[in-house]
Every structure is written in C-alpha cells, then in structure tokens.
PDB file of C-alpha atoms in Angstrom:
ATOM      1  CA  MET A   1      38.740 -11.742  36.860  1.00  0.00           C
ATOM      2  CA  THR A   2      40.223 -11.845  40.360  1.00  0.00           C
ATOM      3  CA  THR A   3      43.389  -9.998  41.263  1.00  0.00           C
ATOM      4  CA  ASP A   4      45.252  -9.782  44.571  1.00  0.00           C
ATOM      5  CA  SER A   5      45.895  -6.630  46.560  1.00  0.00           C
ATOM      6  CA  ASN A   6      46.647  -5.662  50.132  1.00  0.00           C
ATOM      7  CA  THR A   7      45.737  -2.023  49.613  1.00  0.00           C
ATOM      8  CA  ALA A   8      42.009  -1.442  49.940  1.00  0.00           C
ATOM      9  CA  GLY A   9      40.619   1.205  52.244  1.00  0.00           C
ATOM     10  CA  SER A  10      42.432   4.511  51.938  1.00  0.00           C
ATOM     11  CA  THR A  11      44.540   4.131  48.808  1.00  0.00           C
ATOM     12  CA  PRO A  12      42.867   5.421  45.628  1.00  0.00           C
ATOM     13  CA  VAL A  13      42.207   2.641  43.127  1.00  0.00           C
ATOM     14  CA  SER A  14      43.959   2.679  39.755  1.00  0.00           C
ATOM     15  CA  ASP A  15      42.204   4.530  36.957  1.00  0.00           C
ATOM     16  CA  ALA A  16      41.272   2.834  33.699  1.00  0.00           C
ATOM     17  CA  ALA A  17      39.179   5.812  32.545  1.00  0.00           C
ATOM     18  CA  GLY A  18      42.235   8.036  32.119  1.00  0.00           C
ATOM     19  CA  LEU A  19      41.138  10.671  34.643  1.00  0.00           C
ATOM     20  CA  THR A  20      43.541  12.193  37.120  1.00  0.00           C
ATOM     21  CA  ASP A  21      42.794  12.205  40.821  1.00  0.00           C
ATOM     22  CA  GLU A  22      42.038  15.927  40.537  1.00  0.00           C
ATOM     23  CA  GLN A  23      39.524  15.269  37.722  1.00  0.00           C
ATOM     24  CA  TRP A  24      37.794  12.544  39.774  1.00  0.00           C
ATOM     25  CA  ARG A  25      37.514  14.941  42.731  1.00  0.00           C
ATOM     26  CA  ALA A  26      35.902  17.554  40.466  1.00  0.00           C
ATOM     27  CA  LYS A  27      33.488  15.024  38.912  1.00  0.00           C
ATOM     28  CA  LEU A  28      32.298  13.310  42.123  1.00  0.00           C
ATOM     29  CA  THR A  29      30.887  14.578  45.401  1.00  0.00           C
ATOM     30  CA  PRO A  30      33.229  14.155  48.387  1.00  0.00           C
ATOM     31  CA  GLU A  31      31.249  11.095  49.606  1.00  0.00           C
ATOM     32  CA  GLU A  32      31.167   9.535  46.114  1.00  0.00           C
ATOM     33  CA  TYR A  33      34.918  10.097  45.825  1.00  0.00           C
ATOM     34  CA  ARG A  34      35.539   8.502  49.248  1.00  0.00           C
ATOM     35  CA  VAL A  35      33.626   5.347  48.318  1.00  0.00           C
ATOM     36  CA  LEU A  36      34.315   5.015  44.582  1.00  0.00           C
ATOM     37  CA  ARG A  37      37.932   6.158  44.432  1.00  0.00           C
ATOM     38  CA  GLN A  38      39.207   5.424  47.964  1.00  0.00           C
ATOM     39  CA  ALA A  39      37.386   2.106  48.522  1.00  0.00           C
ATOM     40  CA  GLY A  40      35.250   3.477  51.338  1.00  0.00           C
ATOM     41  CA  THR A  41      31.937   2.070  52.545  1.00  0.00           C
ATOM     42  CA  GLU A  42      28.687   3.920  53.100  1.00  0.00           C
ATOM     43  CA  ALA A  43      26.828   3.304  56.353  1.00  0.00           C
ATOM     44  CA  PRO A  44      24.414   0.337  56.342  1.00  0.00           C
ATOM     45  CA  PHE A  45      20.658   0.826  55.849  1.00  0.00           C
ATOM     46  CA  VAL A  46      20.985   4.428  54.604  1.00  0.00           C
ATOM     47  CA  GLY A  47      21.739   3.943  50.900  1.00  0.00           C
ATOM     48  CA  GLU A  48      19.309   5.091  48.244  1.00  0.00           C
ATOM     49  CA  TYR A  49      18.894   1.602  46.720  1.00  0.00           C
ATOM     50  CA  THR A  50      18.985  -0.661  49.788  1.00  0.00           C
ATOM     51  CA  ASP A  51      15.255  -1.438  49.617  1.00  0.00           C
ATOM     52  CA  THR A  52      14.445  -0.357  46.050  1.00  0.00           C
ATOM     53  CA  LYS A  53      12.333  -2.726  43.973  1.00  0.00           C
ATOM     54  CA  THR A  54      12.225  -0.536  40.855  1.00  0.00           C
ATOM     55  CA  THR A  55      12.850  -2.308  37.539  1.00  0.00           C
ATOM     56  CA  GLY A  56      15.894  -1.165  35.624  1.00  0.00           C
ATOM     57  CA  VAL A  57      19.662  -1.282  35.182  1.00  0.00           C
ATOM     58  CA  TYR A  58      22.168  -0.221  37.823  1.00  0.00           C
ATOM     59  CA  ARG A  59      25.059   1.760  36.339  1.00  0.00           C
ATOM     60  CA  CYS A  60      28.411   2.844  37.751  1.00  0.00           C
ATOM     61  CA  ARG A  61      27.981   6.327  39.210  1.00  0.00           C
ATOM     62  CA  ALA A  62      31.538   7.251  38.159  1.00  0.00           C
ATOM     63  CA  CYS A  63      31.498   6.198  34.481  1.00  0.00           C
ATOM     64  CA  ASP A  64      27.912   5.091  33.671  1.00  0.00           C
ATOM     65  CA  ALA A  65      28.890   1.502  32.744  1.00  0.00           C
ATOM     66  CA  GLU A  66      26.099  -1.074  33.125  1.00  0.00           C
ATOM     67  CA  LEU A  67      26.725  -3.269  36.173  1.00  0.00           C
ATOM     68  CA  PHE A  68      23.611  -5.067  37.482  1.00  0.00           C
ATOM     69  CA  ARG A  69      19.951  -5.555  36.550  1.00  0.00           C
ATOM     70  CA  SER A  70      17.100  -5.216  39.013  1.00  0.00           C
ATOM     71  CA  ASP A  71      16.038  -8.833  38.392  1.00  0.00           C
ATOM     72  CA  GLN A  72      19.376  -9.923  39.926  1.00  0.00           C
ATOM     73  CA  LYS A  73      18.720  -7.926  43.107  1.00  0.00           C
ATOM     74  CA  PHE A  74      17.496  -9.711  46.233  1.00  0.00           C
ATOM     75  CA  GLU A  75      16.666  -9.008  49.869  1.00  0.00           C
ATOM     76  CA  SER A  76      19.639  -9.974  52.014  1.00  0.00           C
ATOM     77  CA  HIS A  77      18.821  -7.694  54.965  1.00  0.00           C
ATOM     78  CA  CYS A  78      22.518  -6.817  55.239  1.00  0.00           C
ATOM     79  CA  GLY A  79      22.079  -3.034  54.931  1.00  0.00           C
ATOM     80  CA  TRP A  80      23.314  -2.623  51.357  1.00  0.00           C
ATOM     81  CA  PRO A  81      21.839  -3.519  47.957  1.00  0.00           C
ATOM     82  CA  SER A  82      22.568  -7.180  47.146  1.00  0.00           C
ATOM     83  CA  PHE A  83      22.746  -8.883  43.775  1.00  0.00           C
ATOM     84  CA  PHE A  84      23.353 -12.550  42.946  1.00  0.00           C
ATOM     85  CA  SER A  85      25.147 -11.844  39.663  1.00  0.00           C
ATOM     86  CA  PRO A  86      26.647  -8.915  37.749  1.00  0.00           C
ATOM     87  CA  LEU A  87      25.158  -7.899  34.398  1.00  0.00           C
ATOM     88  CA  ALA A  88      28.029  -9.644  32.642  1.00  0.00           C
ATOM     89  CA  GLY A  89      31.253 -11.108  33.949  1.00  0.00           C
ATOM     90  CA  GLU A  90      33.171  -8.442  32.060  1.00  0.00           C
ATOM     91  CA  ALA A  91      31.321  -5.620  33.880  1.00  0.00           C
ATOM     92  CA  ILE A  92      33.273  -6.081  37.095  1.00  0.00           C
ATOM     93  CA  ILE A  93      36.701  -6.980  38.403  1.00  0.00           C
ATOM     94  CA  GLU A  94      37.054  -9.021  41.580  1.00  0.00           C
ATOM     95  CA  LYS A  95      40.147  -8.305  43.670  1.00  0.00           C
ATOM     96  CA  VAL A  96      41.343  -9.962  46.869  1.00  0.00           C
ATOM     97  CA  ASP A  97      41.106  -7.415  49.698  1.00  0.00           C
ATOM     98  CA  ARG A  98      43.145  -8.073  52.854  1.00  0.00           C
ATOM     99  CA  SER A  99      42.217  -4.823  54.617  1.00  0.00           C
ATOM    100  CA  MET A 100      40.267  -4.745  57.879  1.00  0.00           C
ATOM    101  CA  GLY A 101      42.218  -7.779  59.177  1.00  0.00           C
ATOM    102  CA  MET A 102      40.383 -10.293  56.983  1.00  0.00           C
ATOM    103  CA  LYS A 103      40.346 -11.680  53.451  1.00  0.00           C
ATOM    104  CA  ARG A 104      37.411 -10.485  51.320  1.00  0.00           C
ATOM    105  CA  THR A 105      36.776 -10.048  47.605  1.00  0.00           C
ATOM    106  CA  GLU A 106      36.444  -6.446  46.474  1.00  0.00           C
ATOM    107  CA  VAL A 107      34.253  -5.624  43.458  1.00  0.00           C
ATOM    108  CA  LEU A 108      35.426  -2.904  41.044  1.00  0.00           C
ATOM    109  CA  CYS A 109      33.876  -1.461  37.896  1.00  0.00           C
ATOM    110  CA  ALA A 110      35.799  -3.021  34.989  1.00  0.00           C
ATOM    111  CA  ASN A 111      35.485   0.193  32.976  1.00  0.00           C
ATOM    112  CA  CYS A 112      36.859   2.801  35.411  1.00  0.00           C
ATOM    113  CA  HIS A 113      38.146   0.631  38.296  1.00  0.00           C
ATOM    114  CA  SER A 114      35.970   2.399  40.852  1.00  0.00           C
ATOM    115  CA  HIS A 115      35.182   0.555  44.102  1.00  0.00           C
ATOM    116  CA  LEU A 116      31.634  -0.829  44.209  1.00  0.00           C
ATOM    117  CA  GLY A 117      31.605  -3.107  47.262  1.00  0.00           C
ATOM    118  CA  HIS A 118      32.408  -6.753  48.011  1.00  0.00           C
ATOM    119  CA  VAL A 119      31.171 -10.190  46.970  1.00  0.00           C
ATOM    120  CA  PHE A 120      30.576 -13.026  49.421  1.00  0.00           C
ATOM    121  CA  GLU A 121      29.874 -16.707  48.766  1.00  0.00           C
ATOM    122  CA  GLY A 122      28.524 -19.632  50.709  1.00  0.00           C
ATOM    123  CA  GLU A 123      26.021 -17.709  52.822  1.00  0.00           C
ATOM    124  CA  GLY A 124      23.050 -19.920  51.927  1.00  0.00           C
ATOM    125  CA  TYR A 125      20.746 -17.412  50.221  1.00  0.00           C
ATOM    126  CA  ASP A 126      18.045 -18.953  48.009  1.00  0.00           C
ATOM    127  CA  THR A 127      19.368 -17.479  44.748  1.00  0.00           C
ATOM    128  CA  PRO A 128      20.556 -18.998  41.422  1.00  0.00           C
ATOM    129  CA  THR A 129      24.175 -18.462  42.481  1.00  0.00           C
ATOM    130  CA  ASP A 130      25.679 -18.803  45.921  1.00  0.00           C
ATOM    131  CA  LEU A 131      26.978 -15.238  45.696  1.00  0.00           C
ATOM    132  CA  ARG A 132      25.996 -11.945  47.331  1.00  0.00           C
ATOM    133  CA  TYR A 133      27.366  -8.861  45.605  1.00  0.00           C
ATOM    134  CA  CYS A 134      27.065  -6.353  48.451  1.00  0.00           C
ATOM    135  CA  ILE A 135      27.242  -2.993  46.659  1.00  0.00           C
ATOM    136  CA  ASN A 136      27.273   0.563  48.008  1.00  0.00           C
ATOM    137  CA  SER A 137      24.221   2.509  46.769  1.00  0.00           C
ATOM    138  CA  ILE A 138      26.423   5.549  46.270  1.00  0.00           C
ATOM    139  CA  SER A 139      28.530   3.550  43.770  1.00  0.00           C
ATOM    140  CA  MET A 140      25.560   3.188  41.414  1.00  0.00           C
ATOM    141  CA  ARG A 141      22.649   4.993  39.856  1.00  0.00           C
ATOM    142  CA  LEU A 142      19.470   3.257  38.740  1.00  0.00           C
ATOM    143  CA  GLU A 143      18.265   3.744  35.180  1.00  0.00           C
ATOM    144  CA  GLU A 144      14.583   2.844  35.359  1.00  0.00           C
ATOM    145  CA  ALA A 145      13.147   0.598  32.638  1.00  0.00           C
TER     146      ALA A 145
END
C-alpha cells in the first residue's frame, strides 16, 4: 500500500500500536526513537546488519513484527542493509516522502507504523525484483534461524 505524505523527517509517524509518544520514548533508546518514530536515518556503513550474512528473519525493533528474510537480502554496497522484497506485502506500508527536496518512497512497519527506511526501483541490481529496500539496521533485529 502506498500513501502520500509531505511530512517525513522530524514529525513523529502515526501510531498503529496504540502507544503514546511518551511510551515509545520509554520503550526505545534515543537513537531508536529518532529513526523509528521520527523518520531519521542512521549513518551509512555503521549499522549492525549492513554486512550480515546470517540466516534468519528480520523483525521490527519497535514491535517485533516479521519484515524481511535473510534470503531476500543482497549486497548493494549502499551503506545500509538491502532487501529485494519484504516478507509479505502486508508487512510494510509504502508512503510517498517529499522531504529532503526530492520524491522518495518511505517504508513503514505495517503493524506499528515505525519508519524502516526507503525503497528504490530501477537501479539495475541483479535480483528477482527491480527493488532495493534500503533499511536502517537500527529499525530491525535479526532472529537467527
């Protein structure tokens, strides 16, 4: 599902999990809160899962929903973990993001509406889809198989 918004970046995303902003701040570290709830971005090439090849399922760090599988992960050399497909179409929400002076597609957890990253298409990667889900490591945790 794709929705349209002009408010990515510093505005907290809406909450489908029913938690207040205060509850999210108590549950998450300050950096997790900045990325997951305020649509921030972690620095490139520093994330925990950028180069991970471990087999398992990537879950939303905010609500534990399943998002991606390790067999959908690929090396894009962009500085963030990249996937060619989410676990299931219902696992994420895609939202038009017009922040930063450009039009991008933001990726949110469908369960709690936390910011995960962005998806890009048409970049020519040799994957089954022509998509690159560029996801912040801090937005996920890996459950090893």
